Structures are given as C-alpha cells and as structure tokens.
Amino acid sequence: MQNWKRNVAFFLAGQTISIMGSYLVQYAIMWHITLTTQSGLMMTIAIICGFLPTFFISPFAGVWADRHDRKLLIIGADIAIAAATLVLAILFLLGYDAFWLLFLMSALRALGSGVQSPAIGAYLPQLVPTEKLTKVNAVNSTIHSVIGLICPMLSAALLSIAAIEVIFFIDVITAAGAVVILLAFLHVPTHAKALHREAGGYLNDLAAGIRYIMGQKFTRHLFSFCAIFFLLSGPMAFLTPLQVTRSFGDDVWRLSAIEITFSAGMIGGGLLMAAWGGFKNKVHTMTLASLAIGVFVIALGSIPVFWLYLLFMALTGVVMPVFNTPFTVLLQEKVAPDFLGRTFGVLGMISNTMMPLGMLIYGPLADLVRIEWILITTGFLLFFEGFFLLGSKDLIQAGQAAEPGD
C-alpha cells in the first residue's frame, strides 16, 4: 500500500468536509421543527424518517459495496444527497416550506447515509495497512466526535442569523468539495470482486452474505451481542434528555450541557484509542468498555447532583470509542474482503432496528416509572452482558492482534 498516509489524509479530509455539511443540515432541520412546532409528534416523525430508510437500504447497500467500486458509491451517495438538498433549498427560497418536505429530506439523507456507511467501513481496509487500522479508525471517530460537538452550536448560530435554506446551500457546497477531493486526489485500485461482473442477482448476494455471517462463529456471536447491546442502549441514547428535564430542570442549557459533555468525552476516547490502541486482544478492550458502559449507565440513573451527572455522561462518551474502534477493526481484519460490505450492511440493519424497537417499550414505560429505574436496570444488564464477550472462545480467538501483512 504505497502512499497510504496520503490516501488516508485525502479520504479523511473529504469525509470531514462532507460530514460537516450533513451535520449542519441534520441539526438545522431538528432545530427548525422544534422551534417552529414545539411538537413531540413532529420530532418523532422526523426521527422515524431518519431511521427507517437506513434500516431498509443497509442490507442492499452492503451488497453494492461488495459488488461495485466503493469510492464511487461514497461519491454517488454524496452527489445524490447534495442534489436533493439543492432542490429543497430552491423550493424553500420560492416559498414552498411545508414540513413534509423536511421529512422527505430526512428520509433521503438517511438513504444516502445507509449507502455510504457499509461502503466506508469496507473501503478503509483498502487504504490502510492492517496494523494501522486501529489508529486510523480512532482518528476517524475523533473527527466525527469533534464535528458532533461543534455542529449543534454552529447550526443554531446560523439559524439565528440566516434562513434555513442558507444552511442547505452550505451542505451542497461541502458535498461538492468532498466529491472533488475524492475524485481528484484519491487513487486506490478497485477491490477484486468489483472488477468481475456477478452472474447472480442482488438477493442471492444478500443471502450469501447472511449465510457467511451465520457460518462464522465469531461474527454470529458478535452480532448477537450487538443486537442485545443496542436494545439495552435505548434509554441511555434517547431518554436521558427527558430524564434531565424531569429530574434536574427544563433549562435549555442543561440539555446542551449533556450533548457537549458526551461529545467531549467521545473526542477524548477517540484520542485515547489513537494513542493507546487498546489491549493486544481487541475483545479484551471491548469487554472493558462494555463493563464500564454498564457501570456509567447505572451511575446516570443514580446520581442526584447535576455536575456529577455530567461527569458520568462524559465518561460514557469516553468509553464509546474504546468499544467501537476495536469492534470495527475486528470486522475489517477478520471478515473476508468480498463480504465486508454485506457484513457492515447487516450491522447497520441491526443497529437501526434494535434501538428504535427498544424505544417502543422504553418510551411508554418512561411515563409509568421513573427513568432512573430504567437506566439502572438496563445498566446492570449491559454490565453483565459484557462478560459474554469473555465467555466466547471464538471471539477471544478472533480478537488476537493481526500480524503485519495478515
């Protein structure tokens, strides 16, 4: 992999520009709906529009990522999202600003994200030597966290001085910049499977991918763990703002504080993984993070003082990259290259199913019992689930560090 550092630098630069624009629009839509309607129902519709399309497209996007040039898929999704955003910006300029257009835009953006995510996960191993995957994934995670910290504030500031369509135009410009960088400066050979046209249909490829995942003991065990983990993570992800409002006060600054501290924690966790890299066995690192997440979620349900609550929110953010980075690298190292796209596609389908599915239970339950009890219960379950990772010999074996050149 000659010039891999150069290629990674251009790839991450393009991703940073693209994600910055996407986050600005995502938060602008959320703030606009919140400020204009102050309706929980409208926000729920927007969230559903942002989840469901990704769930439906992810498995097929995984097939595309294995069949076609992954760089072109990433670029194509950026162009499609930018084109849709441009149309929406023009419609808003002309006075057509119905809310259903924002819901449609959220759905279209979710489709684009669903196409990109498996392609990006499968593309990185084409760019990076195996022994450097942990560091590069950690750096990528840190970039996402920094953008996640900055964009809510930047989007709110822009909305206070300009119309929402201005932010839409900014996204079009950033997407164009990302596309130019990837096309002009990133030159990586297409992966082998994409060079040969497949005779079978997409459903056959999808079925083959699922058979592959189920046939590998470590992926079967890992995805089973993930399904339960995502299900139990719903209260931490979705109910903590409501908990803060009910238990500490409905001041806007409190809601901003938990977002900022969590994002700051994730930045710290990403930098930690970039510098440390984790234990030699990736599953040991994931286990440590999983156990810590359980403890911190219990603390979020137990702490009566807000500044201490913020501390544990930050610590929860820190351990997220400590779990996610070795998890991603484990798949990139151990899954056969021809199945990487489908593997990340199925993972996307699981993550976009289990958390919303859990909220069908946790949401109504939060109106019957204190959210603190829900957090404590799910925290204990997350803690004990962490030991499942240590109990799987197949996962422990798969987690061993890959040697350079493997």
CSV table of C-alpha atoms in Angstrom, one decimal:
chain,number,residue,atom,x,y,z
A,1,MET,CA,0.0,0.0,0.0
A,2,GLN,CA,2.2,2.8,-1.3
A,3,ASN,CA,1.3,6.3,-0.3
A,4,TRP,CA,-1.3,5.0,2.2
A,5,LYS,CA,-0.9,8.0,4.5
A,6,ARG,CA,-1.5,10.4,1.6
A,7,ASN,CA,-4.6,8.4,0.6
A,8,VAL,CA,-6.0,8.3,4.2
A,9,ALA,CA,-5.3,12.1,4.6
A,10,PHE,CA,-7.3,12.9,1.4
A,11,PHE,CA,-10.1,10.4,2.4
A,12,LEU,CA,-10.5,11.8,5.9
A,13,ALA,CA,-10.4,15.4,4.6
A,14,GLY,CA,-13.2,14.6,2.1
A,15,GLN,CA,-15.2,12.8,4.8
A,16,THR,CA,-14.7,15.7,7.3
A,17,ILE,CA,-16.0,18.3,4.8
A,18,SER,CA,-19.0,16.1,3.8
A,19,ILE,CA,-19.9,15.2,7.3
A,20,MET,CA,-19.7,18.8,8.5
A,21,GLY,CA,-22.3,19.9,5.9
A,22,SER,CA,-24.5,16.9,6.7
A,23,TYR,CA,-24.5,17.5,10.4
A,24,LEU,CA,-25.3,21.2,9.9
A,25,VAL,CA,-28.4,20.3,7.9
A,26,GLN,CA,-29.4,17.5,10.3
A,27,TYR,CA,-29.4,19.8,13.3
A,28,ALA,CA,-30.9,22.7,11.3
A,29,ILE,CA,-33.9,20.5,10.4
A,30,MET,CA,-34.2,19.4,14.0
A,31,TRP,CA,-33.9,22.9,15.5
A,32,HIS,CA,-36.3,24.3,12.8
A,33,ILE,CA,-39.0,21.7,13.6
A,34,THR,CA,-38.5,22.1,17.3
A,35,LEU,CA,-38.7,25.9,17.3
A,36,THR,CA,-41.5,26.2,14.8
A,37,THR,CA,-43.8,23.4,16.1
A,38,GLN,CA,-42.7,22.6,19.6
A,39,SER,CA,-44.4,19.3,18.9
A,40,GLY,CA,-43.1,15.9,20.2
A,41,LEU,CA,-45.1,14.2,17.5
A,42,MET,CA,-43.4,16.2,14.7
A,43,MET,CA,-40.0,15.4,16.2
A,44,THR,CA,-41.0,11.7,16.4
A,45,ILE,CA,-41.9,11.7,12.7
A,46,ALA,CA,-38.6,13.3,11.8
A,47,ILE,CA,-36.7,10.7,13.9
A,48,ILE,CA,-38.6,7.8,12.2
A,49,CYS,CA,-37.8,9.3,8.8
A,50,GLY,CA,-34.1,9.4,9.8
A,51,PHE,CA,-34.1,5.7,10.9
A,52,LEU,CA,-36.4,3.6,8.8
A,53,PRO,CA,-34.8,4.3,5.3
A,54,THR,CA,-31.4,3.3,6.6
A,55,PHE,CA,-32.8,0.0,8.0
A,56,PHE,CA,-34.3,-0.9,4.6
A,57,ILE,CA,-31.4,0.1,2.5
A,58,SER,CA,-28.5,-1.2,4.6
A,59,PRO,CA,-28.5,-4.8,3.6
A,60,PHE,CA,-28.7,-4.0,-0.1
A,61,ALA,CA,-26.1,-1.2,0.3
A,62,GLY,CA,-23.8,-3.9,1.7
A,63,VAL,CA,-24.2,-6.0,-1.5
A,64,TRP,CA,-23.5,-2.9,-3.6
A,65,ALA,CA,-20.3,-2.2,-1.5
A,66,ASP,CA,-19.1,-5.7,-2.3
A,67,ARG,CA,-20.1,-5.6,-6.0
A,68,HIS,CA,-19.1,-2.1,-7.0
A,69,ASP,CA,-16.3,0.4,-6.6
A,70,ARG,CA,-16.7,1.6,-3.0
A,71,LYS,CA,-15.2,5.0,-3.7
A,72,LEU,CA,-17.8,5.6,-6.4
A,73,LEU,CA,-20.6,4.5,-4.1
A,74,ILE,CA,-19.4,7.0,-1.5
A,75,ILE,CA,-19.2,9.8,-4.1
A,76,GLY,CA,-22.6,8.8,-5.7
A,77,ALA,CA,-24.3,9.0,-2.4
A,78,ASP,CA,-22.8,12.4,-1.7
A,79,ILE,CA,-23.9,13.7,-5.1
A,80,ALA,CA,-27.5,12.3,-4.7
A,81,ILE,CA,-27.8,13.9,-1.2
A,82,ALA,CA,-26.4,17.2,-2.5
A,83,ALA,CA,-28.8,17.2,-5.4
A,84,ALA,CA,-31.8,16.5,-3.2
A,85,THR,CA,-30.7,19.2,-0.8
A,86,LEU,CA,-30.2,21.7,-3.6
A,87,VAL,CA,-33.8,21.1,-4.8
A,88,LEU,CA,-35.1,21.6,-1.3
A,89,ALA,CA,-33.1,24.8,-0.9
A,90,ILE,CA,-34.6,26.2,-4.1
A,91,LEU,CA,-38.1,25.2,-3.0
A,92,PHE,CA,-37.7,27.0,0.3
A,93,LEU,CA,-36.4,30.0,-1.5
A,94,LEU,CA,-39.5,30.0,-3.6
A,95,GLY,CA,-41.7,29.9,-0.5
A,96,TYR,CA,-42.6,26.1,-0.5
A,97,ASP,CA,-41.6,25.3,3.0
A,98,ALA,CA,-44.1,22.6,4.0
A,99,PHE,CA,-42.9,20.3,6.8
A,100,TRP,CA,-43.4,17.2,4.8
A,101,LEU,CA,-40.5,18.4,2.6
A,102,LEU,CA,-38.3,18.3,5.6
A,103,PHE,CA,-39.4,14.8,6.5
A,104,LEU,CA,-38.8,13.7,2.9
A,105,MET,CA,-35.3,15.3,3.1
A,106,SER,CA,-34.6,13.4,6.3
A,107,ALA,CA,-35.6,10.2,4.6
A,108,LEU,CA,-33.5,10.8,1.5
A,109,ARG,CA,-30.5,11.7,3.6
A,110,ALA,CA,-30.9,8.5,5.6
A,111,LEU,CA,-31.0,6.6,2.4
A,112,GLY,CA,-27.7,8.2,1.3
A,113,SER,CA,-26.1,7.5,4.7
A,114,GLY,CA,-27.3,3.9,4.5
A,115,VAL,CA,-25.5,3.5,1.2
A,116,GLN,CA,-22.3,5.2,2.4
A,117,SER,CA,-21.8,3.5,5.8
A,118,PRO,CA,-21.1,0.0,4.6
A,119,ALA,CA,-19.0,1.3,1.7
A,120,ILE,CA,-16.9,3.4,4.1
A,121,GLY,CA,-16.4,0.5,6.6
A,122,ALA,CA,-15.4,-1.8,3.8
A,123,TYR,CA,-13.2,0.8,2.0
A,124,LEU,CA,-10.9,1.7,4.8
A,125,PRO,CA,-9.0,-1.7,4.7
A,126,GLN,CA,-8.3,-1.0,1.0
A,127,LEU,CA,-6.5,2.2,2.1
A,128,VAL,CA,-4.8,1.3,5.4
A,129,PRO,CA,-2.3,-1.4,6.3
A,130,THR,CA,-3.8,-3.9,8.7
A,131,GLU,CA,-1.6,-2.9,11.7
A,132,LYS,CA,-2.7,0.8,11.3
A,133,LEU,CA,-6.4,0.2,11.2
A,134,THR,CA,-7.0,0.8,14.9
A,135,LYS,CA,-5.2,4.2,14.8
A,136,VAL,CA,-7.0,5.4,11.6
A,137,ASN,CA,-10.4,4.3,12.8
A,138,ALA,CA,-9.7,6.1,16.1
A,139,VAL,CA,-8.8,9.2,14.3
A,140,ASN,CA,-11.9,8.9,12.2
A,141,SER,CA,-14.0,8.5,15.3
A,142,THR,CA,-12.4,11.6,16.9
A,143,ILE,CA,-13.2,13.7,13.8
A,144,HIS,CA,-16.8,12.6,13.9
A,145,SER,CA,-16.9,13.5,17.6
A,146,VAL,CA,-15.4,16.9,17.1
A,147,ILE,CA,-17.9,17.6,14.3
A,148,GLY,CA,-20.7,16.3,16.6
A,149,LEU,CA,-19.6,18.8,19.3
A,150,ILE,CA,-19.3,21.8,17.0
A,151,CYS,CA,-22.2,21.5,14.6
A,152,PRO,CA,-25.2,21.7,17.0
A,153,MET,CA,-23.9,25.1,18.2
A,154,LEU,CA,-22.9,26.2,14.7
A,155,SER,CA,-26.2,25.2,13.2
A,156,ALA,CA,-28.1,27.1,16.0
A,157,ALA,CA,-25.9,30.1,15.4
A,158,LEU,CA,-26.5,30.1,11.7
A,159,LEU,CA,-30.3,29.7,12.1
A,160,SER,CA,-30.3,32.8,14.3
A,161,ILE,CA,-28.8,35.0,11.6
A,162,ALA,CA,-29.9,33.3,8.3
A,163,ALA,CA,-32.8,31.3,6.8
A,164,ILE,CA,-32.6,27.5,6.9
A,165,GLU,CA,-32.1,27.4,3.1
A,166,VAL,CA,-28.7,29.1,3.5
A,167,ILE,CA,-27.6,26.0,5.5
A,168,PHE,CA,-28.9,23.8,2.8
A,169,PHE,CA,-26.7,25.6,0.3
A,170,ILE,CA,-23.7,25.2,2.6
A,171,ASP,CA,-24.3,21.4,2.5
A,172,VAL,CA,-24.3,21.4,-1.3
A,173,ILE,CA,-21.0,23.3,-1.4
A,174,THR,CA,-19.3,20.9,1.2
A,175,ALA,CA,-20.6,17.9,-0.6
A,176,ALA,CA,-19.2,19.2,-3.9
A,177,GLY,CA,-15.8,19.8,-2.2
A,178,ALA,CA,-15.7,16.3,-0.8
A,179,VAL,CA,-16.5,14.8,-4.2
A,180,VAL,CA,-13.7,16.8,-5.9
A,181,ILE,CA,-11.2,15.7,-3.3
A,182,LEU,CA,-12.1,12.0,-3.7
A,183,LEU,CA,-12.1,12.1,-7.5
A,184,ALA,CA,-9.0,14.2,-8.0
A,185,PHE,CA,-6.7,13.1,-5.3
A,186,LEU,CA,-7.7,9.6,-4.0
A,187,HIS,CA,-6.4,6.9,-6.4
A,188,VAL,CA,-6.8,3.4,-5.0
A,189,PRO,CA,-7.3,0.2,-7.0
A,190,THR,CA,-10.8,-1.2,-7.1
A,191,HIS,CA,-11.2,-4.3,-4.9
A,192,ALA,CA,-11.1,-7.6,-6.8
A,193,LYS,CA,-14.8,-8.6,-6.6
A,194,ALA,CA,-15.9,-5.3,-8.1
A,195,LEU,CA,-13.7,-6.0,-11.2
A,196,HIS,CA,-15.8,-9.0,-12.2
A,197,ARG,CA,-19.4,-8.8,-13.0
A,198,GLU,CA,-21.5,-11.2,-11.0
A,199,ALA,CA,-24.0,-13.5,-12.7
A,200,GLY,CA,-26.4,-13.9,-9.7
A,201,GLY,CA,-28.9,-11.4,-8.5
A,202,TYR,CA,-28.6,-9.0,-5.6
A,203,LEU,CA,-30.9,-11.1,-3.4
A,204,ASN,CA,-28.6,-14.1,-4.0
A,205,ASP,CA,-25.6,-12.0,-2.9
A,206,LEU,CA,-27.5,-10.8,0.2
A,207,ALA,CA,-28.4,-14.3,1.1
A,208,ALA,CA,-24.8,-15.4,0.6
A,209,GLY,CA,-23.7,-12.6,2.9
A,210,ILE,CA,-26.1,-13.6,5.6
A,211,ARG,CA,-25.0,-17.3,5.3
A,212,TYR,CA,-21.4,-16.1,5.6
A,213,ILE,CA,-22.1,-14.1,8.8
A,214,MET,CA,-24.1,-17.0,10.3
A,215,GLY,CA,-21.4,-19.5,9.2
A,216,GLN,CA,-18.6,-17.7,11.0
A,217,LYS,CA,-18.8,-18.3,14.7
A,218,PHE,CA,-17.2,-15.1,15.8
A,219,THR,CA,-19.5,-12.9,13.6
A,220,ARG,CA,-22.5,-14.9,14.8
A,221,HIS,CA,-21.6,-14.3,18.4
A,222,LEU,CA,-20.6,-10.7,17.9
A,223,PHE,CA,-23.8,-9.7,16.1
A,224,SER,CA,-25.9,-11.5,18.7
A,225,PHE,CA,-24.1,-9.4,21.3
A,226,CYS,CA,-24.7,-6.3,19.3
A,227,ALA,CA,-28.4,-6.9,18.9
A,228,ILE,CA,-28.8,-7.1,22.7
A,229,PHE,CA,-26.4,-4.2,23.3
A,230,PHE,CA,-28.3,-1.9,21.0
A,231,LEU,CA,-31.6,-2.9,22.6
A,232,LEU,CA,-30.3,-2.1,26.1
A,233,SER,CA,-28.7,1.2,25.0
A,234,GLY,CA,-32.0,2.8,24.0
A,235,PRO,CA,-32.7,4.5,27.4
A,236,MET,CA,-29.1,5.9,27.5
A,237,ALA,CA,-29.4,7.3,23.9
A,238,PHE,CA,-33.0,8.6,23.9
A,239,LEU,CA,-34.3,9.0,27.5
A,240,THR,CA,-31.5,10.9,29.2
A,241,PRO,CA,-32.7,14.4,27.8
A,242,LEU,CA,-36.2,13.7,29.2
A,243,GLN,CA,-34.6,12.4,32.5
A,244,VAL,CA,-32.7,15.7,32.8
A,245,THR,CA,-35.8,17.8,32.2
A,246,ARG,CA,-37.8,15.9,34.8
A,247,SER,CA,-35.2,15.5,37.5
A,248,PHE,CA,-32.8,18.5,37.2
A,249,GLY,CA,-34.9,21.2,35.4
A,250,ASP,CA,-36.1,22.1,31.9
A,251,ASP,CA,-33.4,24.7,31.3
A,252,VAL,CA,-32.1,24.6,27.7
A,253,TRP,CA,-28.5,24.9,28.9
A,254,ARG,CA,-28.8,21.6,30.8
A,255,LEU,CA,-29.8,19.8,27.6
A,256,SER,CA,-27.0,21.5,25.7
A,257,ALA,CA,-24.6,20.5,28.6
A,258,ILE,CA,-25.3,16.8,28.3
A,259,GLU,CA,-24.7,16.9,24.5
A,260,ILE,CA,-21.5,18.9,24.8
A,261,THR,CA,-20.0,16.7,27.7
A,262,PHE,CA,-20.9,13.5,25.9
A,263,SER,CA,-19.3,14.7,22.6
A,264,ALA,CA,-16.2,16.0,24.5
A,265,GLY,CA,-15.9,12.6,26.1
A,266,MET,CA,-16.1,10.9,22.8
A,267,ILE,CA,-13.3,13.1,21.5
A,268,GLY,CA,-11.2,12.1,24.5
A,269,GLY,CA,-12.0,8.4,23.9
A,270,GLY,CA,-11.0,8.7,20.2
A,271,LEU,CA,-7.7,10.4,21.1
A,272,LEU,CA,-7.1,7.7,23.8
A,273,MET,CA,-7.6,4.9,21.2
A,274,ALA,CA,-5.4,6.7,18.6
A,275,ALA,CA,-2.6,6.9,21.2
A,276,TRP,CA,-3.0,3.6,23.1
A,277,GLY,CA,-4.7,1.3,20.6
A,278,GLY,CA,-6.2,-0.9,23.2
A,279,PHE,CA,-5.1,-4.3,24.6
A,280,LYS,CA,-3.4,-6.8,22.3
A,281,ASN,CA,-6.6,-8.7,22.2
A,282,LYS,CA,-9.4,-6.5,20.8
A,283,VAL,CA,-12.1,-8.4,22.7
A,284,HIS,CA,-10.5,-7.6,26.0
A,285,THR,CA,-10.7,-3.9,25.1
A,286,MET,CA,-14.3,-4.3,24.1
A,287,THR,CA,-15.1,-6.1,27.3
A,288,LEU,CA,-13.5,-3.4,29.4
A,289,ALA,CA,-15.5,-0.7,27.6
A,290,SER,CA,-18.8,-2.8,27.8
A,291,LEU,CA,-18.4,-3.2,31.6
A,292,ALA,CA,-17.6,0.5,32.0
A,293,ILE,CA,-20.6,1.5,30.0
A,294,GLY,CA,-22.8,-0.6,32.2
A,295,VAL,CA,-21.4,1.0,35.4
A,296,PHE,CA,-21.7,4.5,34.0
A,297,VAL,CA,-25.3,4.0,32.9
A,298,ILE,CA,-26.1,2.8,36.4
A,299,ALA,CA,-24.5,5.9,37.7
A,300,LEU,CA,-26.6,8.1,35.3
A,301,GLY,CA,-29.7,6.5,36.9
A,302,SER,CA,-28.4,7.1,40.5
A,303,ILE,CA,-26.6,10.4,40.6
A,304,PRO,CA,-28.7,13.2,42.2
A,305,VAL,CA,-26.3,16.1,41.5
A,306,PHE,CA,-26.2,17.5,38.0
A,307,TRP,CA,-22.5,18.3,37.8
A,308,LEU,CA,-21.7,14.7,38.8
A,309,TYR,CA,-24.3,13.5,36.2
A,310,LEU,CA,-22.4,15.5,33.6
A,311,LEU,CA,-19.1,13.8,34.7
A,312,PHE,CA,-20.6,10.4,34.1
A,313,MET,CA,-22.1,11.5,30.8
A,314,ALA,CA,-18.6,12.5,29.7
A,315,LEU,CA,-17.1,9.2,30.9
A,316,THR,CA,-19.8,7.3,29.0
A,317,GLY,CA,-18.7,9.3,25.9
A,318,VAL,CA,-15.1,8.3,26.5
A,319,VAL,CA,-15.7,4.6,26.5
A,320,MET,CA,-17.8,4.6,23.4
A,321,PRO,CA,-14.8,4.8,21.0
A,322,VAL,CA,-13.0,2.4,23.3
A,323,PHE,CA,-15.7,-0.1,22.3
A,324,ASN,CA,-16.4,1.0,18.7
A,325,THR,CA,-12.9,1.2,17.5
A,326,PRO,CA,-11.7,-2.4,18.2
A,327,PHE,CA,-15.1,-3.6,17.2
A,328,THR,CA,-14.8,-2.0,13.7
A,329,VAL,CA,-11.2,-3.1,13.3
A,330,LEU,CA,-12.1,-6.7,14.3
A,331,LEU,CA,-14.6,-6.9,11.4
A,332,GLN,CA,-12.2,-5.2,9.0
A,333,GLU,CA,-9.4,-7.6,9.8
A,334,LYS,CA,-11.3,-10.9,10.1
A,335,VAL,CA,-14.1,-10.7,7.6
A,336,ALA,CA,-13.2,-11.9,4.1
A,337,PRO,CA,-12.8,-8.7,1.8
A,338,ASP,CA,-15.5,-9.9,-0.6
A,339,PHE,CA,-18.1,-9.9,2.3
A,340,LEU,CA,-17.1,-6.8,4.1
A,341,GLY,CA,-19.8,-4.6,2.6
A,342,ARG,CA,-22.5,-7.0,3.3
A,343,THR,CA,-21.3,-7.5,6.9
A,344,PHE,CA,-21.4,-3.8,7.6
A,345,GLY,CA,-24.7,-3.6,5.9
A,346,VAL,CA,-26.3,-6.2,8.1
A,347,LEU,CA,-24.7,-4.5,11.1
A,348,GLY,CA,-26.4,-1.2,10.0
A,349,MET,CA,-29.7,-3.0,9.8
A,350,ILE,CA,-29.3,-4.4,13.3
A,351,SER,CA,-28.4,-1.1,14.8
A,352,ASN,CA,-31.2,0.8,13.1
A,353,THR,CA,-33.7,-1.9,14.2
A,354,MET,CA,-32.9,-2.7,17.8
A,355,MET,CA,-32.7,0.8,19.3
A,356,PRO,CA,-35.9,2.1,17.9
A,357,LEU,CA,-37.6,-1.3,18.7
A,358,GLY,CA,-36.4,-0.9,22.3
A,359,MET,CA,-38.0,2.6,22.4
A,360,LEU,CA,-41.4,1.1,21.7
A,361,ILE,CA,-41.0,-0.4,25.2
A,362,TYR,CA,-38.9,2.2,27.0
A,363,GLY,CA,-40.9,5.2,25.7
A,364,PRO,CA,-44.3,4.2,27.2
A,365,LEU,CA,-42.6,2.7,30.2
A,366,ALA,CA,-41.0,6.1,30.9
A,367,ASP,CA,-44.4,7.5,31.5
A,368,LEU,CA,-45.2,4.8,34.1
A,369,VAL,CA,-42.0,4.5,36.1
A,370,ARG,CA,-39.0,6.8,36.8
A,371,ILE,CA,-36.4,6.9,34.0
A,372,GLU,CA,-33.8,6.4,36.7
A,373,TRP,CA,-35.0,2.9,37.3
A,374,ILE,CA,-35.0,2.1,33.6
A,375,LEU,CA,-31.4,3.3,33.4
A,376,ILE,CA,-30.3,1.4,36.5
A,377,THR,CA,-31.9,-1.8,35.2
A,378,THR,CA,-30.5,-1.6,31.7
A,379,GLY,CA,-27.1,-0.6,33.1
A,380,PHE,CA,-26.9,-3.7,35.2
A,381,LEU,CA,-27.9,-5.8,32.1
A,382,LEU,CA,-25.3,-4.1,30.0
A,383,PHE,CA,-22.7,-4.8,32.6
A,384,PHE,CA,-23.4,-8.5,32.9
A,385,GLU,CA,-23.7,-8.7,29.1
A,386,GLY,CA,-20.0,-7.6,28.9
A,387,PHE,CA,-18.9,-11.0,30.4
A,388,PHE,CA,-20.5,-12.7,27.3
A,389,LEU,CA,-17.5,-11.4,25.3
A,390,LEU,CA,-15.0,-13.1,27.6
A,391,GLY,CA,-17.1,-16.3,27.6
A,392,SER,CA,-16.8,-16.8,23.8
A,393,LYS,CA,-13.7,-18.7,22.8
A,394,ASP,CA,-14.4,-17.9,19.2
A,395,LEU,CA,-14.4,-14.2,19.9
A,396,ILE,CA,-11.3,-14.3,22.0
A,397,GLN,CA,-9.5,-16.2,19.3
A,398,ALA,CA,-10.7,-13.7,16.6
A,399,GLY,CA,-9.7,-10.8,18.8
A,400,GLN,CA,-6.0,-11.7,18.8
A,401,ALA,CA,-3.9,-8.9,17.1
A,402,ALA,CA,-3.3,-9.5,13.5
A,403,GLU,CA,0.3,-9.6,12.4
A,404,PRO,CA,1.5,-7.1,9.8
A,405,GLY,CA,0.8,-8.5,6.3
A,406,ASP,CA,-2.0,-10.8,7.5
